[in-house]
XYZ file of C-alpha atoms in Angstrom:
390
model
C -44.195 -6.101 -10.439
C -42.749 -4.039 -13.280
C -40.663 -2.015 -10.835
C -39.253 -5.179 -9.293
C -38.330 -6.524 -12.721
C -36.762 -3.203 -13.664
C -34.709 -3.188 -10.466
C -33.634 -6.786 -11.015
C -32.567 -6.027 -14.588
C -30.608 -3.034 -13.346
C -28.751 -5.154 -10.796
C -27.948 -7.793 -13.413
C -26.644 -5.184 -15.862
C -24.532 -3.488 -13.174
C -23.091 -6.827 -12.081
C -22.315 -7.791 -15.677
C -20.543 -4.469 -16.301
C -18.446 -4.863 -13.156
C -17.548 -8.434 -14.137
C -16.464 -7.363 -17.631
C -14.338 -4.518 -16.228
C -12.645 -6.880 -13.799
C -12.080 -9.370 -16.622
C -10.455 -6.685 -18.748
C -8.265 -5.594 -15.869
C -7.275 -9.170 -15.020
C -6.342 -9.779 -18.640
C -4.497 -6.490 -19.004
C -2.801 -6.639 -15.619
C -1.352 -10.111 -15.315
C -0.308 -10.903 -11.789
C 3.448 -10.778 -11.348
C 5.051 -13.144 -8.853
C 7.067 -10.533 -6.978
C 10.067 -11.751 -4.949
C 10.562 -11.181 -1.223
C 8.329 -8.422 0.190
C 8.521 -6.097 -2.792
C 5.341 -4.147 -3.464
C 4.727 -3.225 -7.095
C 1.572 -1.838 -8.682
C 0.558 -0.269 -11.974
C -1.549 2.828 -12.558
C -4.430 0.763 -13.934
C -4.379 -1.588 -10.954
C -4.521 1.396 -8.589
C -7.330 2.876 -10.692
C -9.362 -0.321 -10.419
C -8.731 -0.471 -6.663
C -9.970 3.073 -6.142
C -13.094 2.560 -8.255
C -13.975 -0.206 -5.812
C -12.959 1.719 -2.680
C -15.037 4.761 -3.624
C -17.900 2.680 -5.090
C -17.814 4.478 -8.430
C -19.446 2.969 -11.546
C -17.257 0.322 -13.155
C -17.997 1.613 -16.656
C -15.839 4.669 -15.894
C -12.710 2.522 -15.978
C -12.201 2.838 -19.736
C -12.650 6.605 -19.609
C -10.077 7.039 -16.850
C -7.709 4.471 -18.352
C -7.690 6.619 -21.504
C -6.532 9.493 -19.263
C -9.759 11.465 -19.471
C -10.285 12.918 -16.014
C -13.245 15.322 -15.981
C -13.302 18.257 -13.577
C -15.797 16.899 -11.048
C -15.660 16.108 -7.323
C -15.784 12.313 -7.704
C -12.966 12.239 -10.234
C -10.788 14.530 -8.140
C -11.118 12.282 -5.095
C -10.463 9.272 -7.322
C -7.147 10.834 -8.404
C -6.269 11.484 -4.757
C -7.052 7.820 -3.976
C -4.759 6.678 -6.809
C -2.006 8.907 -5.448
C -2.375 7.488 -1.954
C -2.516 3.970 -3.382
C 0.708 4.430 -5.361
C 2.223 6.580 -2.577
C 2.970 9.603 -4.713
C 0.519 11.790 -2.811
C 0.529 12.991 0.805
C -2.209 15.271 2.145
C 0.318 17.171 4.267
C 3.380 17.452 2.031
C 1.676 17.135 -1.358
C 3.074 15.309 -4.368
C 6.090 13.053 -3.739
C 8.331 13.887 -6.676
C 10.718 10.960 -6.339
C 7.812 8.493 -6.458
C 5.454 9.948 -9.067
C 8.370 10.406 -11.452
C 8.685 6.601 -11.677
C 5.252 6.445 -13.335
C 6.144 8.831 -16.166
C 8.619 8.623 -19.038
C 9.846 12.044 -20.198
C 10.751 12.619 -23.820
C 14.518 12.147 -24.257
C 14.844 15.480 -26.058
C 12.841 17.391 -23.429
C 15.148 19.139 -20.972
C 12.569 21.405 -19.344
C 9.858 18.942 -18.276
C 10.662 19.329 -14.573
C 10.663 23.108 -14.790
C 7.326 23.255 -16.622
C 5.725 20.750 -14.258
C 6.873 22.639 -11.163
C 5.633 25.979 -12.506
C 2.297 24.406 -13.460
C 1.800 23.029 -9.942
C 2.790 26.337 -8.405
C 0.296 28.212 -10.575
C -2.600 25.784 -10.192
C -2.290 25.299 -6.448
C -1.836 29.025 -5.961
C -5.126 29.669 -7.711
C -7.053 27.381 -5.351
C -8.802 29.319 -2.629
C -7.804 27.976 0.763
C -5.454 25.443 -0.818
C -3.677 24.962 2.507
C -6.810 23.838 4.325
C -7.368 20.342 5.650
C -10.850 19.618 4.272
C -11.019 16.308 2.352
C -12.390 17.956 -0.794
C -9.486 20.419 -0.766
C -6.988 17.532 -0.634
C -8.779 16.022 -3.619
C -8.453 19.291 -5.541
C -4.748 19.638 -4.813
C -4.020 16.023 -5.763
C -6.052 16.398 -8.964
C -4.363 19.631 -10.067
C -0.883 18.242 -9.313
C -1.568 15.080 -11.309
C -2.906 17.089 -14.263
C 0.371 19.019 -14.373
C 2.335 15.775 -14.575
C 0.056 14.498 -17.333
C 0.494 17.673 -19.376
C 4.133 18.541 -18.842
C 6.224 15.730 -17.324
C 6.002 12.877 -19.828
C 4.033 9.812 -20.915
C 2.305 7.697 -18.288
C 3.991 4.299 -17.803
C 1.515 1.424 -17.573
C 3.646 -1.388 -16.152
C 3.910 -2.046 -12.392
C 6.399 0.041 -10.470
C 7.962 -0.650 -7.096
C 6.354 1.355 -4.313
C 8.327 2.806 -1.398
C 7.783 0.738 1.710
C 6.423 2.245 4.892
C 8.380 2.002 8.121
C 6.057 -0.734 9.396
C 6.789 -2.798 6.289
C 10.539 -2.327 6.704
C 10.334 -3.389 10.347
C 8.391 -6.451 9.232
C 11.142 -7.319 6.738
C 13.815 -7.049 9.438
C 11.676 -9.046 11.886
C 11.177 -11.805 9.318
C 14.922 -11.978 8.653
C 15.671 -12.193 12.386
C 13.430 -15.255 12.578
C 14.576 -16.777 9.279
C 18.276 -16.538 10.218
C 17.634 -17.382 13.898
C 19.699 -14.490 15.214
C 20.744 -15.335 18.807
C 19.105 -13.601 21.746
C 22.327 -12.006 22.982
C 22.654 -10.111 19.704
C 18.981 -9.135 19.745
C 19.579 -7.676 23.197
C 22.321 -5.524 21.718
C 20.160 -4.448 18.783
C 17.252 -3.569 21.074
C 19.276 -0.801 22.733
C 20.600 0.555 19.444
C 23.938 -1.278 19.394
C 24.198 -2.958 16.009
C 27.241 -5.085 16.789
C 29.590 -6.312 14.091
C 29.165 -10.080 13.975
C 28.701 -12.642 11.191
C 24.997 -12.844 12.059
C 24.647 -9.056 11.842
C 26.217 -8.944 8.405
C 23.939 -11.640 7.041
C 20.938 -10.028 8.737
C 21.619 -6.798 6.842
C 21.923 -8.730 3.592
C 18.614 -10.506 4.225
C 16.923 -7.223 5.136
C 18.006 -5.395 1.985
C 17.039 -8.404 -0.139
C 13.603 -8.723 1.439
C 12.837 -4.996 1.303
C 13.974 -4.655 -2.333
C 17.081 -2.554 -1.781
C 19.557 -5.235 -2.881
C 19.789 -7.899 -5.545
C 22.217 -10.794 -5.257
C 23.289 -10.398 -8.907
C 22.970 -6.679 -9.635
C 23.801 -5.271 -6.214
C 22.069 -2.345 -4.549
C 18.978 -0.877 -6.185
C 19.781 2.790 -5.720
C 16.582 4.011 -7.371
C 14.556 1.900 -4.944
C 16.404 3.371 -1.964
C 16.039 6.874 -3.380
C 12.272 6.451 -3.795
C 11.956 4.920 -0.342
C 13.333 8.122 1.214
C 10.891 10.260 -0.765
C 10.236 12.609 2.156
C 13.983 13.175 2.551
C 15.292 12.882 -1.035
C 19.054 12.616 -1.280
C 20.495 12.953 -4.773
C 23.682 11.253 -3.624
C 21.873 7.915 -4.018
C 21.987 8.440 -7.782
C 25.465 9.991 -7.976
C 28.137 8.271 -10.029
C 30.487 8.478 -7.038
C 28.093 6.307 -4.996
C 27.928 3.678 -7.739
C 31.716 3.694 -8.058
C 32.178 3.186 -4.320
C 29.751 0.255 -4.278
C 31.443 -1.283 -7.302
C 34.838 -0.973 -5.601
C 33.577 -2.929 -2.598
C 32.004 -5.582 -4.817
C 35.196 -5.962 -6.849
C 37.067 -7.174 -3.736
C 35.076 -10.448 -4.071
C 33.952 -10.517 -0.465
C 31.126 -12.832 0.484
C 27.756 -11.136 0.047
C 27.121 -10.658 3.766
C 30.352 -8.705 4.121
C 29.735 -6.820 0.878
C 26.341 -5.601 2.067
C 27.647 -4.783 5.547
C 30.585 -2.751 4.238
C 28.430 -1.040 1.608
C 25.926 -0.024 4.262
C 28.466 1.202 6.791
C 30.703 3.015 4.318
C 28.393 4.161 1.513
C 24.633 3.660 1.902
C 24.226 4.319 5.621
C 25.135 8.040 5.639
C 22.676 8.834 2.818
C 19.138 10.092 3.382
C 18.331 9.696 7.072
C 21.731 8.610 8.349
C 21.822 4.932 9.358
C 18.047 4.677 9.178
C 18.231 0.894 9.005
C 19.777 0.812 12.499
C 16.516 2.066 13.989
C 14.565 -0.426 11.860
C 16.622 -3.341 13.192
C 16.331 -1.979 16.731
C 12.528 -1.926 16.533
C 12.412 -5.382 14.934
C 14.693 -6.798 17.639
C 12.446 -5.434 20.386
C 9.463 -7.029 18.678
C 11.279 -10.368 18.447
C 12.347 -10.240 22.095
C 8.812 -9.451 23.192
C 7.675 -12.635 21.466
C 8.976 -14.502 24.521
C 12.623 -15.270 23.722
C 15.016 -15.109 26.672
C 17.739 -12.459 26.547
C 21.360 -12.799 27.566
C 24.003 -10.200 28.204
C 26.038 -9.177 25.170
C 29.698 -8.557 25.727
C 31.693 -10.654 23.303
C 30.903 -8.690 20.152
C 32.741 -5.626 18.931
C 30.785 -2.413 18.375
C 31.127 -0.125 15.396
C 31.298 3.636 15.630
C 28.853 5.663 13.562
C 31.436 8.438 13.361
C 34.023 6.076 11.866
C 32.778 3.798 9.051
C 33.656 0.134 9.237
C 36.844 -0.614 7.313
C 37.745 -4.065 6.122
C 41.460 -4.703 6.626
C 43.529 -6.395 3.980
C 44.535 -10.059 4.254
C 48.086 -9.371 5.405
C 46.807 -7.151 8.187
C 44.223 -9.649 9.303
C 46.826 -12.354 9.766
C 48.119 -10.348 12.715
C 44.743 -9.417 14.211
C 41.608 -11.462 13.737
C 38.185 -11.068 15.251
C 37.127 -14.197 17.102
C 33.487 -14.733 18.039
C 33.274 -16.608 21.340
C 30.211 -18.818 21.575
C 28.670 -20.342 24.685
C 29.742 -23.945 25.229
C 26.177 -25.134 25.748
C 24.815 -23.717 22.516
C 24.965 -25.151 19.032
C 25.437 -22.266 16.597
C 26.157 -24.440 13.588
C 23.037 -23.114 11.889
C 24.311 -19.542 11.891
C 25.914 -18.176 8.720
C 29.624 -17.717 9.436
C 32.061 -15.496 7.578
C 35.259 -17.546 7.136
C 38.220 -15.979 8.903
C 40.803 -18.039 7.036
C 39.890 -16.624 3.650
C 39.589 -12.890 3.853
C 38.306 -10.355 1.364
C 39.972 -10.803 -2.014
C 41.199 -14.396 -1.647
C 39.573 -17.763 -2.223
C 40.056 -21.179 -0.706
C 41.284 -24.057 -2.827
C 38.360 -26.013 -4.200
C 35.906 -23.215 -3.479
C 33.169 -22.314 -5.911
C 34.217 -20.021 -8.751
C 33.916 -16.334 -8.093
C 30.772 -14.643 -9.327
C 31.403 -12.329 -12.256
C 31.590 -8.668 -11.379
C 28.365 -6.928 -12.300
C 28.466 -3.135 -12.708
C 25.999 -1.183 -10.614
C 23.197 0.078 -12.812
C 20.389 2.131 -11.186
C 17.637 0.151 -12.938
C 14.171 -0.365 -11.488
C 11.666 -3.112 -12.259
C 13.275 -4.505 -15.390
C 12.011 -8.018 -14.640
C 8.344 -7.360 -15.330
C 6.758 -8.956 -18.382
C 5.333 -7.910 -20.772
C 7.478 -4.839 -21.454
C 6.200 -1.526 -20.192
C 3.928 0.508 -22.381
C 3.308 4.205 -22.175
C 0.198 6.216 -22.727
C 0.963 9.339 -24.688
C -0.708 12.547 -23.675
C -0.664 15.689 -25.833
C 1.803 18.274 -24.569
C 1.209 22.035 -24.906
C 3.666 23.803 -27.132
C 3.751 26.976 -25.067
C 6.206 27.359 -22.243
C 5.028 28.224 -18.738
C 6.539 31.457 -17.526
C 6.820 32.971 -14.093
């Protein structure tokens, strides 16, 4: 009888501890109503997730949240889980620098944090016997040692939610959703399904919807270059963050085109060649095939112009377009009134009488997650004063 009572008391205590930890986390990590299909998560949220996944005692939360990570097997695999959860760790390629950097705030006066962190990782991983193996415990060790280097040398850990790079499946889902939301016609889907992303009003607005839904574009602030840079973490391209890229996007926005045309031109002329060139084309192609396989009937596509990947799309000026205009021929039996149409009587840079006032020009600022409340806090970790040498 005494053993049964003891076991019952133990279960009650364990349940109470878990409830209190979850209450603390729920209070500390207020749910943010994230727009579109953005995925954002904080370090503490990922920590709580992994404690549950790995069935570790809930009372360890406070210890780990205070950045005390003891050198034991369970903690090392917990750190690996957090890295997988926040997508800054890959068992094959290791730490994803463009992603994990979003969760740390370097000291403004520190100009060598990247150098020290890289040398620390090189030294620690080099000291692991068989560090290139594929055993699960080895992956835990490598993730743990890499994270410790970031804690010691990179900067202070940021506690607010950060946008996570979306997987290809998630991007395809965003494009698929936009195809259905905008009711893109079957003849265009047929073109997309074979890799021909035809220039049409529906295509331009589809690209706008896709970048909005996947977090790469904001209707007010424009393209989120940091988000796109983090998304291509396995193929980082510094040109995303270059001033020249921001200037080119601002030039297109300053022409006061409608947003569908702005996004289309920005993608074809500026964003598309960066990272994996025209990666979104393959995303739309896969989404179109999925939509067509849902049972929609396909028609031949011949009335739409096709762009050339070798020659970026160029928007002609109003005086040139008076002589040559693109006309989209629609089937007589179909009602396309629900499709978004780019007006051909008011080209880029002009405005019809009585139209809504132009939106103010907003400079492109590579800012990430500035809408989250309350403001981000950082957890300071002591930094060694000695410099790592080769």
